[in-house]
PDB file of C-alpha atoms in Angstrom:
ATOM      1  CA  UNK A1246      72.492  49.764  26.362  1.00 40.00           C
ATOM      2  CA  UNK A1247      69.811  51.268  24.101  1.00 44.00           C
ATOM      3  CA  UNK A1248      70.197  48.374  21.605  1.00 54.00           C
ATOM      4  CA  UNK A1249      68.954  45.855  24.188  1.00 79.00           C
ATOM      5  CA  UNK A1250      66.409  48.034  25.932  1.00 86.00           C
ATOM      6  CA  UNK A1251      62.865  46.709  26.082  1.00 94.00           C
ATOM      7  CA  UNK A1252      60.257  48.470  24.006  1.00 96.00           C
ATOM      8  CA  UNK A1253      57.069  48.953  25.973  1.00 96.00           C
ATOM      9  CA  UNK A1254      53.465  49.796  25.227  1.00 96.00           C
ATOM     10  CA  UNK A1255      52.398  53.141  26.674  1.00 97.00           C
ATOM     11  CA  UNK A1256      48.748  52.192  26.260  1.00 95.00           C
ATOM     12  CA  UNK A1257      47.417  55.084  24.199  1.00 93.00           C
ATOM     13  CA  UNK A1258      49.493  54.565  21.026  1.00 94.00           C
ATOM     14  CA  UNK A1259      50.201  51.535  18.875  1.00 93.00           C
ATOM     15  CA  UNK A1260      53.899  52.391  18.653  1.00 94.00           C
ATOM     16  CA  UNK A1261      56.132  50.825  21.290  1.00 96.00           C
ATOM     17  CA  UNK A1262      58.728  53.100  22.928  1.00 96.00           C
ATOM     18  CA  UNK A1263      62.029  52.187  24.625  1.00 96.00           C
ATOM     19  CA  UNK A1264      61.778  51.862  28.390  1.00 97.00           C
ATOM     20  CA  UNK A1265      63.351  54.925  29.927  1.00 97.00           C
ATOM     21  CA  UNK A1266      61.459  57.331  27.653  1.00 97.00           C
ATOM     22  CA  UNK A1267      61.064  60.760  29.293  1.00 97.00           C
ATOM     23  CA  UNK A1268      57.704  62.280  28.370  1.00 98.00           C
ATOM     24  CA  UNK A1269      56.070  65.619  29.034  1.00 97.00           C
ATOM     25  CA  UNK A1270      52.301  65.483  28.952  1.00 98.00           C
ATOM     26  CA  UNK A1271      50.862  68.922  28.189  1.00 97.00           C
ATOM     27  CA  UNK A1272      47.120  68.930  28.741  1.00 97.00           C
ATOM     28  CA  UNK A1273      44.179  71.274  29.059  1.00 97.00           C
ATOM     29  CA  UNK A1274      41.359  68.741  28.737  1.00 96.00           C
ATOM     30  CA  UNK A1275      40.373  66.773  31.834  1.00 96.00           C
ATOM     31  CA  UNK A1276      38.456  64.128  29.872  1.00 97.00           C
ATOM     32  CA  UNK A1277      41.461  63.528  27.631  1.00 97.00           C
ATOM     33  CA  UNK A1278      43.606  63.065  30.723  1.00 97.00           C
ATOM     34  CA  UNK A1279      41.087  60.555  32.110  1.00 97.00           C
ATOM     35  CA  UNK A1280      41.623  58.566  28.920  1.00 96.00           C
ATOM     36  CA  UNK A1281      45.439  58.798  28.755  1.00 97.00           C
ATOM     37  CA  UNK A1282      46.436  58.093  32.365  1.00 97.00           C
ATOM     38  CA  UNK A1283      44.521  54.849  32.998  1.00 97.00           C
ATOM     39  CA  UNK A1284      45.923  53.396  29.767  1.00 97.00           C
ATOM     40  CA  UNK A1285      49.462  54.413  30.704  1.00 97.00           C
ATOM     41  CA  UNK A1286      49.057  52.878  34.172  1.00 97.00           C
ATOM     42  CA  UNK A1287      47.344  49.675  33.078  1.00 96.00           C
ATOM     43  CA  UNK A1288      49.899  48.924  30.388  1.00 96.00           C
ATOM     44  CA  UNK A1289      52.717  49.466  32.866  1.00 96.00           C
ATOM     45  CA  UNK A1290      51.207  46.650  34.928  1.00 96.00           C
ATOM     46  CA  UNK A1291      50.552  44.521  31.851  1.00 95.00           C
ATOM     47  CA  UNK A1292      54.242  44.919  30.962  1.00 94.00           C
ATOM     48  CA  UNK A1293      55.200  43.614  34.413  1.00 95.00           C
ATOM     49  CA  UNK A1294      56.355  47.032  35.619  1.00 96.00           C
ATOM     50  CA  UNK A1295      55.716  48.786  38.891  1.00 96.00           C
ATOM     51  CA  UNK A1296      53.667  51.965  38.474  1.00 97.00           C
ATOM     52  CA  UNK A1297      54.102  54.931  40.824  1.00 97.00           C
ATOM     53  CA  UNK A1298      51.913  58.035  40.732  1.00 98.00           C
ATOM     54  CA  UNK A1299      52.656  61.348  42.475  1.00 98.00           C
ATOM     55  CA  UNK A1300      49.520  63.406  43.090  1.00 98.00           C
ATOM     56  CA  UNK A1301      49.615  67.071  44.072  1.00 98.00           C
ATOM     57  CA  UNK A1302      47.393  66.621  47.132  1.00 98.00           C
ATOM     58  CA  UNK A1303      48.007  67.408  50.817  1.00 97.00           C
ATOM     59  CA  UNK A1304      47.948  63.856  52.178  1.00 98.00           C
ATOM     60  CA  UNK A1305      47.061  60.219  51.534  1.00 97.00           C
ATOM     61  CA  UNK A1306      43.435  60.794  52.535  1.00 98.00           C
ATOM     62  CA  UNK A1307      42.917  62.388  49.101  1.00 98.00           C
ATOM     63  CA  UNK A1308      44.216  59.376  47.131  1.00 97.00           C
ATOM     64  CA  UNK A1309      40.815  57.664  46.617  1.00 96.00           C
ATOM     65  CA  UNK A1310      39.384  60.887  45.168  1.00 97.00           C
ATOM     66  CA  UNK A1311      42.390  61.244  42.851  1.00 97.00           C
ATOM     67  CA  UNK A1312      42.026  57.641  41.687  1.00 96.00           C
ATOM     68  CA  UNK A1313      38.348  58.215  40.918  1.00 96.00           C
ATOM     69  CA  UNK A1314      38.839  61.632  39.287  1.00 96.00           C
ATOM     70  CA  UNK A1315      41.523  60.297  36.929  1.00 97.00           C
ATOM     71  CA  UNK A1316      39.742  56.975  36.357  1.00 95.00           C
ATOM     72  CA  UNK A1317      42.752  55.131  37.761  1.00 95.00           C
ATOM     73  CA  UNK A1318      40.735  53.062  40.227  1.00 91.00           C
ATOM     74  CA  UNK A1319      40.039  50.375  37.624  1.00 90.00           C
ATOM     75  CA  UNK A1320      43.373  50.415  35.825  1.00 92.00           C
ATOM     76  CA  UNK A1321      44.790  47.546  37.870  1.00 89.00           C
ATOM     77  CA  UNK A1322      41.621  45.437  37.859  1.00 88.00           C
ATOM     78  CA  UNK A1323      42.443  41.763  37.313  1.00 89.00           C
ATOM     79  CA  UNK A1324      46.192  42.329  37.451  1.00 86.00           C
ATOM     80  CA  UNK A1325      48.714  41.264  40.065  1.00 79.00           C
ATOM     81  CA  UNK A1326      50.347  44.689  40.305  1.00 81.00           C
ATOM     82  CA  UNK A1327      48.764  47.788  41.725  1.00 86.00           C
ATOM     83  CA  UNK A1328      49.164  51.525  41.522  1.00 93.00           C
ATOM     84  CA  UNK A1329      51.430  52.991  44.203  1.00 96.00           C
ATOM     85  CA  UNK A1330      50.411  56.496  45.222  1.00 97.00           C
ATOM     86  CA  UNK A1331      52.471  59.259  46.834  1.00 98.00           C
ATOM     87  CA  UNK A1332      51.890  62.937  47.507  1.00 98.00           C
ATOM     88  CA  UNK A1333      53.899  65.494  45.547  1.00 98.00           C
ATOM     89  CA  UNK A1334      55.727  66.359  48.771  1.00 98.00           C
ATOM     90  CA  UNK A1335      56.743  62.727  49.327  1.00 98.00           C
ATOM     91  CA  UNK A1336      57.901  62.348  45.737  1.00 98.00           C
ATOM     92  CA  UNK A1337      59.534  65.707  45.034  1.00 98.00           C
ATOM     93  CA  UNK A1338      60.431  67.557  48.240  1.00 98.00           C
ATOM     94  CA  UNK A1339      60.141  65.255  51.290  1.00 98.00           C
ATOM     95  CA  UNK A1340      62.479  67.466  53.318  1.00 96.00           C
ATOM     96  CA  UNK A1341      60.535  70.624  52.483  1.00 97.00           C
ATOM     97  CA  UNK A1342      62.712  71.867  49.618  1.00 98.00           C
ATOM     98  CA  UNK A1343      63.293  70.561  46.105  1.00 98.00           C
ATOM     99  CA  UNK A1344      66.828  69.294  45.482  1.00 98.00           C
ATOM    100  CA  UNK A1345      67.574  67.880  41.993  1.00 97.00           C
ATOM    101  CA  UNK A1346      70.394  65.632  43.258  1.00 98.00           C
ATOM    102  CA  UNK A1347      68.120  64.097  45.886  1.00 98.00           C
ATOM    103  CA  UNK A1348      65.258  63.721  43.400  1.00 98.00           C
ATOM    104  CA  UNK A1349      67.463  61.919  40.900  1.00 98.00           C
ATOM    105  CA  UNK A1350      68.795  59.638  43.609  1.00 97.00           C
ATOM    106  CA  UNK A1351      65.242  58.743  44.680  1.00 97.00           C
ATOM    107  CA  UNK A1352      64.370  57.811  41.101  1.00 97.00           C
ATOM    108  CA  UNK A1353      67.567  55.777  40.732  1.00 97.00           C
ATOM    109  CA  UNK A1354      66.891  53.937  43.990  1.00 96.00           C
ATOM    110  CA  UNK A1355      63.237  53.349  43.052  1.00 95.00           C
ATOM    111  CA  UNK A1356      64.266  51.743  39.781  1.00 97.00           C
ATOM    112  CA  UNK A1357      66.847  49.526  41.508  1.00 97.00           C
ATOM    113  CA  UNK A1358      64.251  48.448  44.084  1.00 96.00           C
ATOM    114  CA  UNK A1359      61.754  47.573  41.358  1.00 96.00           C
ATOM    115  CA  UNK A1360      64.246  45.383  39.501  1.00 96.00           C
ATOM    116  CA  UNK A1361      65.413  43.740  42.737  1.00 97.00           C
ATOM    117  CA  UNK A1362      61.782  42.927  43.554  1.00 96.00           C
ATOM    118  CA  UNK A1363      61.389  41.093  40.252  1.00 96.00           C
ATOM    119  CA  UNK A1364      59.557  43.722  38.221  1.00 96.00           C
ATOM    120  CA  UNK A1365      60.381  43.967  34.518  1.00 96.00           C
ATOM    121  CA  UNK A1366      60.782  47.726  34.866  1.00 96.00           C
ATOM    122  CA  UNK A1367      59.388  50.867  36.445  1.00 97.00           C
ATOM    123  CA  UNK A1368      57.045  53.604  35.339  1.00 97.00           C
ATOM    124  CA  UNK A1369      56.367  56.930  37.034  1.00 97.00           C
ATOM    125  CA  UNK A1370      53.823  59.698  36.421  1.00 98.00           C
ATOM    126  CA  UNK A1371      53.795  62.911  38.394  1.00 98.00           C
ATOM    127  CA  UNK A1372      51.695  66.059  38.632  1.00 98.00           C
ATOM    128  CA  UNK A1373      53.849  69.177  38.356  1.00 98.00           C
ATOM    129  CA  UNK A1374      51.490  71.874  39.675  1.00 98.00           C
ATOM    130  CA  UNK A1375      53.383  71.828  42.995  1.00 98.00           C
ATOM    131  CA  UNK A1376      56.194  73.714  41.208  1.00 97.00           C
ATOM    132  CA  UNK A1377      53.936  76.775  40.961  1.00 97.00           C
ATOM    133  CA  UNK A1378      53.848  77.171  44.710  1.00 95.00           C
ATOM    134  CA  UNK A1379      56.490  78.811  46.852  1.00 94.00           C
ATOM    135  CA  UNK A1380      58.493  75.613  47.416  1.00 97.00           C
ATOM    136  CA  UNK A1381      62.201  76.271  48.064  1.00 98.00           C
ATOM    137  CA  UNK A1382      64.186  74.957  45.119  1.00 97.00           C
ATOM    138  CA  UNK A1383      61.218  74.849  42.723  1.00 97.00           C
ATOM    139  CA  UNK A1384      63.162  77.193  40.457  1.00 95.00           C
ATOM    140  CA  UNK A1385      65.466  74.233  39.686  1.00 96.00           C
ATOM    141  CA  UNK A1386      62.759  72.071  38.128  1.00 96.00           C
ATOM    142  CA  UNK A1387      63.978  72.517  34.527  1.00 96.00           C
ATOM    143  CA  UNK A1388      67.511  71.649  35.596  1.00 96.00           C
ATOM    144  CA  UNK A1389      66.228  68.432  37.149  1.00 97.00           C
ATOM    145  CA  UNK A1390      64.056  67.586  34.139  1.00 97.00           C
ATOM    146  CA  UNK A1391      67.112  67.966  31.907  1.00 96.00           C
ATOM    147  CA  UNK A1392      69.194  65.656  34.085  1.00 96.00           C
ATOM    148  CA  UNK A1393      66.516  62.952  34.048  1.00 97.00           C
ATOM    149  CA  UNK A1394      67.502  62.372  30.411  1.00 96.00           C
ATOM    150  CA  UNK A1395      70.909  61.178  31.588  1.00 96.00           C
ATOM    151  CA  UNK A1396      69.533  59.234  34.544  1.00 97.00           C
ATOM    152  CA  UNK A1397      67.227  57.069  32.413  1.00 97.00           C
ATOM    153  CA  UNK A1398      70.190  55.907  30.338  1.00 95.00           C
ATOM    154  CA  UNK A1399      71.443  53.962  33.375  1.00 95.00           C
ATOM    155  CA  UNK A1400      68.152  53.437  35.221  1.00 97.00           C
ATOM    156  CA  UNK A1401      65.559  53.213  32.423  1.00 97.00           C
ATOM    157  CA  UNK A1402      62.419  54.194  34.300  1.00 97.00           C
ATOM    158  CA  UNK A1403      59.720  55.489  31.945  1.00 98.00           C
ATOM    159  CA  UNK A1404      58.709  58.929  33.231  1.00 98.00           C
ATOM    160  CA  UNK A1405      55.649  61.049  32.414  1.00 98.00           C
ATOM    161  CA  UNK A1406      55.688  64.636  33.758  1.00 98.00           C
ATOM    162  CA  UNK A1407      52.250  66.262  33.603  1.00 98.00           C
ATOM    163  CA  UNK A1408      51.860  69.987  33.022  1.00 98.00           C
ATOM    164  CA  UNK A1409      48.454  71.675  33.011  1.00 98.00           C
ATOM    165  CA  UNK A1410      48.513  74.268  30.223  1.00 97.00           C
ATOM    166  CA  UNK A1411      45.798  76.221  32.030  1.00 97.00           C
ATOM    167  CA  UNK A1412      48.151  76.903  34.944  1.00 97.00           C
ATOM    168  CA  UNK A1413      51.665  77.218  33.483  1.00 97.00           C
ATOM    169  CA  UNK A1414      52.646  80.107  31.244  1.00 94.00           C
ATOM    170  CA  UNK A1415      54.003  79.824  27.713  1.00 93.00           C
ATOM    171  CA  UNK A1416      57.615  80.635  28.599  1.00 93.00           C
ATOM    172  CA  UNK A1417      57.707  77.852  31.181  1.00 94.00           C
ATOM    173  CA  UNK A1418      56.154  75.410  28.722  1.00 95.00           C
ATOM    174  CA  UNK A1419      58.834  76.198  26.155  1.00 94.00           C
ATOM    175  CA  UNK A1420      61.506  75.405  28.764  1.00 95.00           C
ATOM    176  CA  UNK A1421      59.679  72.197  29.670  1.00 96.00           C
ATOM    177  CA  UNK A1422      59.479  71.097  26.048  1.00 95.00           C
ATOM    178  CA  UNK A1423      63.164  71.777  25.511  1.00 95.00           C
ATOM    179  CA  UNK A1424      64.174  69.049  27.976  1.00 96.00           C
ATOM    180  CA  UNK A1425      61.716  66.271  27.081  1.00 97.00           C
ATOM    181  CA  UNK A1426      62.516  64.156  24.009  1.00 96.00           C
ATOM    182  CA  UNK A1427      58.907  62.948  23.726  1.00 97.00           C
ATOM    183  CA  UNK A1428      55.723  64.902  24.316  1.00 97.00           C
ATOM    184  CA  UNK A1429      51.969  64.348  24.417  1.00 97.00           C
ATOM    185  CA  UNK A1430      49.858  67.226  23.102  1.00 94.00           C
ATOM    186  CA  UNK A1431      46.155  67.019  22.345  1.00 92.00           C
ATOM    187  CA  UNK A1432      46.222  63.362  23.311  1.00 93.00           C
ATOM    188  CA  UNK A1433      48.791  62.551  20.606  1.00 94.00           C
ATOM    189  CA  UNK A1434      52.358  61.438  21.298  1.00 96.00           C
ATOM    190  CA  UNK A1435      55.237  62.678  19.168  1.00 94.00           C
ATOM    191  CA  UNK A1436      58.970  63.046  19.163  1.00 94.00           C
ATOM    192  CA  UNK A1437      59.596  66.569  20.336  1.00 92.00           C
ATOM    193  CA  UNK A1438      61.071  68.934  17.714  1.00 90.00           C
ATOM    194  CA  UNK A1439      61.950  71.446  20.461  1.00 87.00           C
ATOM    195  CA  UNK A1440      64.078  69.005  22.460  1.00 93.00           C
ATOM    196  CA  UNK A1441      67.674  70.101  23.098  1.00 85.00           C
ATOM    197  CA  UNK A1442      68.563  67.773  26.020  1.00 63.00           C
ATOM    198  CA  UNK A1443      70.529  70.132  28.240  1.00 57.00           C
ATOM    199  CA  UNK A1444      69.873  73.553  29.711  1.00 55.00           C
ATOM    200  CA  UNK A1445      72.028  76.002  31.604  1.00 47.00           C
ATOM    201  CA  UNK A1446      71.015  77.730  34.795  1.00 47.00           C
ATOM    202  CA  UNK A1447      67.739  77.311  36.654  1.00 50.00           C
ATOM    203  CA  UNK A1448      64.290  77.124  35.130  1.00 55.00           C
ATOM    204  CA  UNK A1449      61.451  78.943  36.858  1.00 59.00           C
ATOM    205  CA  UNK A1450      57.928  77.541  36.820  1.00 66.00           C
ATOM    206  CA  UNK A1451      55.476  80.371  36.314  1.00 68.00           C
ATOM    207  CA  UNK A1452      51.711  80.423  36.403  1.00 73.00           C
ATOM    208  CA  UNK A1453      49.531  81.459  33.534  1.00 69.00           C
TER     209      UNK A1453
END
C-alpha cells in the first residue's frame, strides 16, 4: 500500500510526506505554533482533504477564540473545504473515559467517511493537554499513540499530536517521541531517531 500512497504537502516544509504520517509536534513557542498550524490546515484543504481539529476547550462556544488564537480563522479562506472543530472530550473521551480501542475506531470511521464523501484524504490535529487531567483511561495515551502507527497503514489519515513542552515532563515526552515516526521540534520537521513503533504497558502523561 505504501508504494501507491499519495505524498502530501504539510505546508511548513518543502518535502512531501506520505499520507498517513503520524507526527508529534513538540512546542514551547506560541508564535511558532501560530505559524505551523495554519499552514498544516490550509494545505490539507489545498490537497482536497478534510481537516479536523480537536481543541482542549470546554465547549463549542470557545471555538472562535481558538481559531483566532491559533490564526486558523483564515486558513480556509477562498477554499471549498473548511476546518471542522471538536472539543477534546468529543474527540478523545466522549463517554467520559479514554478507551484506545474506541479512539482508533473513531479515527478509522472518520477516514472512511471522508473518502466516501469524495475527499482525497483526511488530516487531524489534536491538543493533548487533556491527558494531564484526571480523565479515566488517560494513562493509556502512549498505548493508543503506538497503535495509531498500525491504524494509518490501513486508514492513512495524517495525524498531528500536539504536546506543550511547558506542561509535560521530560519522561512523558520521551515516551511520546518513542511512538511517533516523525516529529516537529523548534518548528523543524524530522524523522524521529527515538522512534521504536511499539510500547508495552500503559504510558502515563505527567505534568512538568
